[in-house]
Amino acid sequence: MDETNDQPDERARPPALTPVDEAMLARAHTLMQIVEAGLRDVSERYRDDDHGRVLRDALFIQGLADDLVTKAVIAERERGASWTAIGNAADISRQSAHERWNTKVAAWVLMGRQRSGIGRGEADPATHAQYLGEWLDALVGKGRDAISRLLPSLSDPAARQEANDRRAEVKRLEQRAEELGMECEAAYHAAMAAAGTDAAEEKRAVWAAKHFARAEVFERLAVIEEPAAADRRRRAAQLRAVAEGILRQDGLDSETRLPTGTTTVA
């Protein structure tokens, strides 16, 4: 018997915090990177023949600042801010804010609404918060738990368990949405094959039902994943519209089919 597969994965991710605390912890880490880069550069002695280095260092900090803005938007979404509120804060329209940052929020959602870790590995949130707290305490004397105090779920196992149960449910629903996408494809082909026969209406009803079922999955995802709720509901509405078209018998066209195995997120 091979016991290797029975061994726990040493790199398995520790339980994550709630999404909002994960977002704020990721933001704090980027702020530390910006401060460290600025402190390093302000006293840097550049060689006379090293042309471009000053600019490269400035652009590096600019890149960190752009990353900070992205993390701030994600944190605001996790705190319940609407795209209108985010647009107001950025002095742009709601639509412009959505167009600028929605793909970044989508990437965060696809990651399970949690940090990717620090360094080369995935950091336990308590370890990550302690690391940042010790850095901040050494710099300005805020106390080693300065960051940990800002993360309520760090000391609330029940909140962390609920958040991780939701992440597991999202994975299950996304898998079901993908399965239903393939079932929609199969039902389409069955409906096409039955066109003009006594079984046509039944096959068409099955095809529509698969779309309705998939719409329900996206509605459930909208409830669980607040930052992606609008796009999840939009996808559900699209699926219902296709299903209704099928039942009206104007859906027997390949152009009415949505791509299988795809999910829209925000």
mmCIF file of C-alpha atoms in Angstrom:
data_model
loop_
_atom_site.group_PDB
_atom_site.id
_atom_site.type_symbol
_atom_site.label_atom_id
_atom_site.label_comp_id
_atom_site.label_asym_id
_atom_site.label_seq_id
_atom_site.Cartn_x
_atom_site.Cartn_y
_atom_site.Cartn_z
ATOM 1 C CA MET A 1 0.000 0.000 0.000
ATOM 2 C CA ASP A 2 1.357 3.408 -0.923
ATOM 3 C CA GLU A 3 1.120 5.549 2.178
ATOM 4 C CA THR A 4 2.483 8.642 0.435
ATOM 5 C CA ASN A 5 -0.965 9.742 -0.676
ATOM 6 C CA ASP A 6 -2.228 9.448 2.884
ATOM 7 C CA GLN A 7 0.213 12.043 4.168
ATOM 8 C CA PRO A 8 -1.132 15.594 4.688
ATOM 9 C CA ASP A 9 0.045 18.238 2.272
ATOM 10 C CA GLU A 10 2.624 20.265 4.160
ATOM 11 C CA ARG A 11 1.937 23.244 1.912
ATOM 12 C CA ALA A 12 -1.843 23.058 2.376
ATOM 13 C CA ARG A 13 -3.238 26.519 2.870
ATOM 14 C CA PRO A 14 -4.084 27.414 6.497
ATOM 15 C CA PRO A 15 -7.689 28.515 7.128
ATOM 16 C CA ALA A 16 -8.241 31.906 5.529
ATOM 17 C CA LEU A 17 -9.805 34.915 7.233
ATOM 18 C CA THR A 18 -13.065 36.462 6.162
ATOM 19 C CA PRO A 19 -12.754 38.004 2.671
ATOM 20 C CA VAL A 20 -12.712 41.574 3.991
ATOM 21 C CA ASP A 21 -9.923 40.772 6.473
ATOM 22 C CA GLU A 22 -7.977 38.928 3.773
ATOM 23 C CA ALA A 23 -8.282 42.000 1.544
ATOM 24 C CA MET A 24 -7.176 44.381 4.280
ATOM 25 C CA LEU A 25 -4.220 42.172 5.177
ATOM 26 C CA ALA A 26 -3.119 42.084 1.532
ATOM 27 C CA ARG A 27 -3.445 45.881 1.416
ATOM 28 C CA ALA A 28 -1.294 46.255 4.539
ATOM 29 C CA HIS A 29 1.433 44.156 2.949
ATOM 30 C CA THR A 30 1.547 46.364 -0.140
ATOM 31 C CA LEU A 31 1.708 49.466 2.059
ATOM 32 C CA MET A 32 4.733 47.955 3.800
ATOM 33 C CA GLN A 33 6.381 47.336 0.427
ATOM 34 C CA ILE A 34 5.823 50.963 -0.603
ATOM 35 C CA VAL A 35 7.251 52.316 2.643
ATOM 36 C CA GLU A 36 10.298 50.056 2.451
ATOM 37 C CA ALA A 37 10.946 51.015 -1.173
ATOM 38 C CA GLY A 38 10.643 54.717 -0.350
ATOM 39 C CA LEU A 39 12.954 54.479 2.666
ATOM 40 C CA ARG A 40 15.489 52.600 0.567
ATOM 41 C CA ASP A 41 15.383 55.032 -2.323
ATOM 42 C CA VAL A 42 15.428 58.258 -0.318
ATOM 43 C CA SER A 43 18.977 57.533 0.858
ATOM 44 C CA GLU A 44 20.190 55.679 -2.237
ATOM 45 C CA ARG A 45 23.526 56.802 -3.693
ATOM 46 C CA TYR A 46 23.297 56.463 -7.469
ATOM 47 C CA ARG A 47 26.428 56.141 -9.588
ATOM 48 C CA ASP A 48 26.971 58.904 -12.115
ATOM 49 C CA ASP A 49 27.131 56.374 -14.944
ATOM 50 C CA ASP A 50 24.011 54.480 -13.881
ATOM 51 C CA HIS A 51 21.553 56.374 -16.034
ATOM 52 C CA GLY A 52 17.906 55.396 -15.722
ATOM 53 C CA ARG A 53 18.180 53.825 -12.261
ATOM 54 C CA VAL A 54 16.453 56.734 -10.520
ATOM 55 C CA LEU A 55 13.526 56.473 -12.921
ATOM 56 C CA ARG A 56 13.342 52.675 -12.677
ATOM 57 C CA ASP A 57 13.134 52.912 -8.896
ATOM 58 C CA ALA A 58 10.378 55.512 -9.166
ATOM 59 C CA LEU A 59 8.448 53.355 -11.637
ATOM 60 C CA PHE A 60 8.777 50.394 -9.288
ATOM 61 C CA ILE A 61 7.098 52.398 -6.529
ATOM 62 C CA GLN A 62 4.478 53.576 -9.008
ATOM 63 C CA GLY A 63 3.718 49.939 -9.793
ATOM 64 C CA LEU A 64 3.312 49.222 -6.086
ATOM 65 C CA ALA A 65 1.019 52.242 -5.783
ATOM 66 C CA ASP A 66 -1.122 50.948 -8.660
ATOM 67 C CA ASP A 67 -1.296 47.583 -6.895
ATOM 68 C CA LEU A 68 -2.318 49.367 -3.697
ATOM 69 C CA VAL A 69 -5.177 51.094 -5.513
ATOM 70 C CA THR A 70 -6.366 47.736 -6.838
ATOM 71 C CA LYS A 71 -6.233 46.234 -3.359
ATOM 72 C CA ALA A 72 -8.100 49.251 -1.988
ATOM 73 C CA VAL A 73 -10.881 48.764 -4.540
ATOM 74 C CA ILE A 74 -11.100 45.070 -3.637
ATOM 75 C CA ALA A 75 -11.216 45.942 0.058
ATOM 76 C CA GLU A 76 -13.960 48.485 -0.580
ATOM 77 C CA ARG A 77 -15.998 45.929 -2.502
ATOM 78 C CA GLU A 78 -15.583 43.459 0.358
ATOM 79 C CA ARG A 79 -16.685 46.202 2.770
ATOM 80 C CA GLY A 80 -19.877 46.538 0.770
ATOM 81 C CA ALA A 81 -19.062 49.617 -1.308
ATOM 82 C CA SER A 82 -21.020 49.956 -4.547
ATOM 83 C CA TRP A 83 -19.377 50.819 -7.853
ATOM 84 C CA THR A 84 -21.068 54.209 -7.535
ATOM 85 C CA ALA A 85 -19.325 54.829 -4.207
ATOM 86 C CA ILE A 86 -16.001 53.675 -5.647
ATOM 87 C CA GLY A 87 -16.471 55.913 -8.669
ATOM 88 C CA ASN A 88 -17.235 58.882 -6.408
ATOM 89 C CA ALA A 89 -14.096 58.223 -4.377
ATOM 90 C CA ALA A 90 -12.016 58.109 -7.573
ATOM 91 C CA ASP A 91 -13.857 61.122 -9.048
ATOM 92 C CA ILE A 92 -15.032 59.098 -12.027
ATOM 93 C CA SER A 93 -18.356 57.618 -13.087
ATOM 94 C CA ARG A 94 -19.731 54.325 -11.833
ATOM 95 C CA GLN A 95 -19.295 52.826 -15.291
ATOM 96 C CA SER A 96 -15.694 54.009 -15.553
ATOM 97 C CA ALA A 97 -14.891 52.551 -12.136
ATOM 98 C CA HIS A 98 -16.438 49.230 -13.127
ATOM 99 C CA GLU A 99 -14.548 49.150 -16.425
ATOM 100 C CA ARG A 100 -11.252 50.035 -14.737
ATOM 101 C CA TRP A 101 -11.299 47.599 -11.843
ATOM 102 C CA ASN A 102 -13.907 44.929 -12.434
ATOM 103 C CA THR A 103 -11.409 42.486 -13.980
ATOM 104 C CA LYS A 104 -9.170 42.919 -10.928
ATOM 105 C CA VAL A 105 -12.060 42.166 -8.617
ATOM 106 C CA ALA A 106 -12.909 39.175 -10.825
ATOM 107 C CA ALA A 107 -9.375 37.822 -10.421
ATOM 108 C CA TRP A 108 -9.706 38.205 -6.645
ATOM 109 C CA VAL A 109 -12.992 36.291 -6.714
ATOM 110 C CA LEU A 110 -11.434 33.529 -8.808
ATOM 111 C CA MET A 111 -8.657 33.220 -6.194
ATOM 112 C CA GLY A 112 -11.297 32.440 -3.584
ATOM 113 C CA ARG A 113 -11.285 35.977 -2.147
ATOM 114 C CA GLN A 114 -8.077 35.390 -0.221
ATOM 115 C CA ARG A 115 -4.435 36.422 -0.344
ATOM 116 C CA SER A 116 -1.974 34.605 -2.553
ATOM 117 C CA GLY A 117 0.549 34.633 0.310
ATOM 118 C CA ILE A 118 3.889 36.359 0.862
ATOM 119 C CA GLY A 119 7.256 35.459 -0.525
ATOM 120 C CA ARG A 120 7.315 32.090 -2.236
ATOM 121 C CA GLY A 121 4.719 30.363 -0.095
ATOM 122 C CA GLU A 122 1.224 30.815 1.242
ATOM 123 C CA ALA A 123 1.308 32.563 4.599
ATOM 124 C CA ASP A 124 -0.837 31.685 7.564
ATOM 125 C CA PRO A 125 -2.821 34.880 8.242
ATOM 126 C CA ALA A 126 -1.705 34.988 11.873
ATOM 127 C CA THR A 127 1.929 34.681 10.799
ATOM 128 C CA HIS A 128 1.442 37.278 8.081
ATOM 129 C CA ALA A 129 -0.207 39.748 10.467
ATOM 130 C CA GLN A 130 2.513 39.186 13.073
ATOM 131 C CA TYR A 131 5.206 39.756 10.454
ATOM 132 C CA LEU A 132 3.657 43.071 9.440
ATOM 133 C CA GLY A 133 3.029 44.030 13.056
ATOM 134 C CA GLU A 134 6.645 43.429 14.049
ATOM 135 C CA TRP A 135 7.804 45.457 11.062
ATOM 136 C CA LEU A 136 5.493 48.354 11.964
ATOM 137 C CA ASP A 137 6.437 48.215 15.651
ATOM 138 C CA ALA A 138 10.136 48.405 14.811
ATOM 139 C CA LEU A 139 9.463 51.369 12.546
ATOM 140 C CA VAL A 140 7.078 53.517 14.581
ATOM 141 C CA GLY A 141 6.391 51.626 17.829
ATOM 142 C CA LYS A 142 2.735 50.771 17.226
ATOM 143 C CA GLY A 143 2.928 47.432 19.018
ATOM 144 C CA ARG A 144 3.541 43.992 17.572
ATOM 145 C CA ASP A 145 -0.194 43.311 17.393
ATOM 146 C CA ALA A 146 -1.023 46.565 15.565
ATOM 147 C CA ILE A 147 -2.078 44.740 12.397
ATOM 148 C CA SER A 148 -3.691 41.775 14.131
ATOM 149 C CA ARG A 149 -6.003 44.119 16.052
ATOM 150 C CA LEU A 150 -7.443 45.328 12.740
ATOM 151 C CA LEU A 151 -8.521 41.817 11.667
ATOM 152 C CA PRO A 152 -11.522 40.690 13.750
ATOM 153 C CA SER A 153 -11.796 37.239 12.185
ATOM 154 C CA LEU A 154 -8.199 36.428 13.139
ATOM 155 C CA SER A 155 -9.448 35.688 16.664
ATOM 156 C CA ASP A 156 -12.915 34.472 15.638
ATOM 157 C CA PRO A 157 -12.764 30.800 14.553
ATOM 158 C CA ALA A 158 -16.497 30.735 13.879
ATOM 159 C CA ALA A 159 -16.255 33.617 11.403
ATOM 160 C CA ARG A 160 -13.312 31.979 9.661
ATOM 161 C CA GLN A 161 -15.142 28.656 9.463
ATOM 162 C CA GLU A 162 -18.211 30.304 7.977
ATOM 163 C CA ALA A 163 -16.076 32.137 5.417
ATOM 164 C CA ASN A 164 -14.281 28.969 4.400
ATOM 165 C CA ASP A 165 -17.543 27.026 4.225
ATOM 166 C CA ARG A 166 -18.736 29.659 1.767
ATOM 167 C CA ARG A 167 -15.564 29.253 -0.293
ATOM 168 C CA ALA A 168 -16.147 25.504 -0.430
ATOM 169 C CA GLU A 169 -19.758 26.077 -1.485
ATOM 170 C CA VAL A 170 -18.620 28.425 -4.246
ATOM 171 C CA LYS A 171 -16.281 25.763 -5.616
ATOM 172 C CA ARG A 172 -19.091 23.221 -5.554
ATOM 173 C CA LEU A 173 -21.487 25.573 -7.328
ATOM 174 C CA GLU A 174 -18.909 26.568 -9.945
ATOM 175 C CA GLN A 175 -18.312 22.900 -10.684
ATOM 176 C CA ARG A 176 -22.057 22.362 -10.965
ATOM 177 C CA ALA A 177 -22.350 25.348 -13.321
ATOM 178 C CA GLU A 178 -19.678 23.823 -15.526
ATOM 179 C CA GLU A 179 -21.431 20.440 -15.497
ATOM 180 C CA LEU A 180 -24.720 22.086 -16.419
ATOM 181 C CA GLY A 181 -22.969 23.924 -19.228
ATOM 182 C CA MET A 182 -21.988 20.587 -20.746
ATOM 183 C CA GLU A 183 -25.484 19.249 -20.126
ATOM 184 C CA CYS A 184 -26.922 22.275 -21.943
ATOM 185 C CA GLU A 185 -24.694 21.453 -24.897
ATOM 186 C CA ALA A 186 -25.839 17.830 -24.918
ATOM 187 C CA ALA A 187 -29.483 18.874 -24.593
ATOM 188 C CA TYR A 188 -29.055 21.220 -27.538
ATOM 189 C CA HIS A 189 -27.778 18.439 -29.768
ATOM 190 C CA ALA A 190 -30.634 16.173 -28.608
ATOM 191 C CA ALA A 191 -33.163 18.905 -29.424
ATOM 192 C CA MET A 192 -31.627 19.423 -32.847
ATOM 193 C CA ALA A 193 -31.777 15.709 -33.568
ATOM 194 C CA ALA A 194 -35.422 15.531 -32.490
ATOM 195 C CA ALA A 195 -36.569 18.549 -34.522
ATOM 196 C CA GLY A 196 -39.701 17.693 -36.518
ATOM 197 C CA THR A 197 -40.431 14.529 -34.534
ATOM 198 C CA ASP A 198 -42.905 13.696 -31.760
ATOM 199 C CA ALA A 199 -40.066 14.000 -29.225
ATOM 200 C CA ALA A 200 -39.198 17.581 -30.226
ATOM 201 C CA GLU A 201 -41.253 19.311 -27.515
ATOM 202 C CA GLU A 202 -39.908 17.049 -24.764
ATOM 203 C CA LYS A 203 -36.295 17.556 -25.847
ATOM 204 C CA ARG A 204 -36.836 21.279 -26.076
ATOM 205 C CA ALA A 205 -38.250 21.329 -22.551
ATOM 206 C CA VAL A 206 -35.203 19.446 -21.250
ATOM 207 C CA TRP A 207 -32.910 21.895 -23.024
ATOM 208 C CA ALA A 208 -34.709 24.856 -21.433
ATOM 209 C CA ALA A 209 -34.705 23.193 -18.008
ATOM 210 C CA LYS A 210 -30.927 22.852 -18.097
ATOM 211 C CA HIS A 211 -30.620 26.597 -18.684
ATOM 212 C CA PHE A 212 -33.058 27.366 -15.869
ATOM 213 C CA ALA A 213 -31.077 25.085 -13.543
ATOM 214 C CA ARG A 214 -27.837 26.797 -14.471
ATOM 215 C CA ALA A 215 -29.455 30.199 -13.860
ATOM 216 C CA GLU A 216 -30.363 29.069 -10.341
ATOM 217 C CA VAL A 217 -26.738 28.157 -9.686
ATOM 218 C CA PHE A 218 -25.600 31.643 -10.693
ATOM 219 C CA GLU A 219 -28.291 33.182 -8.482
ATOM 220 C CA ARG A 220 -26.926 31.181 -5.565
ATOM 221 C CA LEU A 221 -23.401 32.318 -6.390
ATOM 222 C CA ALA A 222 -24.641 35.916 -6.405
ATOM 223 C CA VAL A 223 -25.849 35.491 -2.831
ATOM 224 C CA ILE A 224 -22.570 33.957 -1.638
ATOM 225 C CA GLU A 225 -20.132 36.183 -3.548
ATOM 226 C CA GLU A 226 -21.208 39.752 -2.892
ATOM 227 C CA PRO A 227 -18.469 41.448 -4.967
ATOM 228 C CA ALA A 228 -19.561 39.431 -8.003
ATOM 229 C CA ALA A 229 -23.294 39.574 -7.348
ATOM 230 C CA ALA A 230 -24.249 41.933 -10.182
ATOM 231 C CA ASP A 231 -22.464 39.952 -12.874
ATOM 232 C CA ARG A 232 -23.662 36.641 -11.460
ATOM 233 C CA ARG A 233 -27.258 37.851 -11.620
ATOM 234 C CA ARG A 234 -26.692 39.217 -15.105
ATOM 235 C CA ARG A 235 -25.519 35.796 -16.209
ATOM 236 C CA ALA A 236 -28.556 34.177 -14.597
ATOM 237 C CA ALA A 237 -30.821 36.584 -16.492
ATOM 238 C CA GLN A 238 -29.090 35.696 -19.762
ATOM 239 C CA LEU A 239 -29.618 31.998 -19.131
ATOM 240 C CA ARG A 240 -33.283 32.495 -18.313
ATOM 241 C CA ALA A 241 -33.758 34.538 -21.478
ATOM 242 C CA VAL A 242 -32.258 31.708 -23.520
ATOM 243 C CA ALA A 243 -34.488 29.160 -21.768
ATOM 244 C CA GLU A 244 -37.599 31.225 -22.421
ATOM 245 C CA GLY A 245 -36.616 31.576 -26.071
ATOM 246 C CA ILE A 246 -36.253 27.798 -26.318
ATOM 247 C CA LEU A 247 -39.734 27.290 -24.884
ATOM 248 C CA ARG A 248 -41.151 29.803 -27.354
ATOM 249 C CA GLN A 249 -39.551 27.657 -30.068
ATOM 250 C CA ASP A 250 -37.353 30.515 -31.256
ATOM 251 C CA GLY A 251 -34.369 29.065 -29.424
ATOM 252 C CA LEU A 252 -33.520 26.241 -31.811
ATOM 253 C CA ASP A 253 -30.563 28.122 -33.197
ATOM 254 C CA SER A 254 -26.939 27.639 -32.290
ATOM 255 C CA GLU A 255 -26.591 31.389 -31.772
ATOM 256 C CA THR A 256 -28.835 31.197 -28.689
ATOM 257 C CA ARG A 257 -26.436 28.897 -26.868
ATOM 258 C CA LEU A 258 -24.066 30.291 -24.280
ATOM 259 C CA PRO A 259 -20.521 28.908 -24.183
ATOM 260 C CA THR A 260 -20.230 25.816 -22.041
ATOM 261 C CA GLY A 261 -18.069 25.702 -18.960
ATOM 262 C CA THR A 262 -17.820 29.482 -18.551
ATOM 263 C CA THR A 263 -18.589 31.619 -15.563
ATOM 264 C CA THR A 264 -18.922 35.365 -15.349
ATOM 265 C CA VAL A 265 -17.584 37.031 -12.224
ATOM 266 C CA ALA A 266 -17.160 40.549 -10.898
#
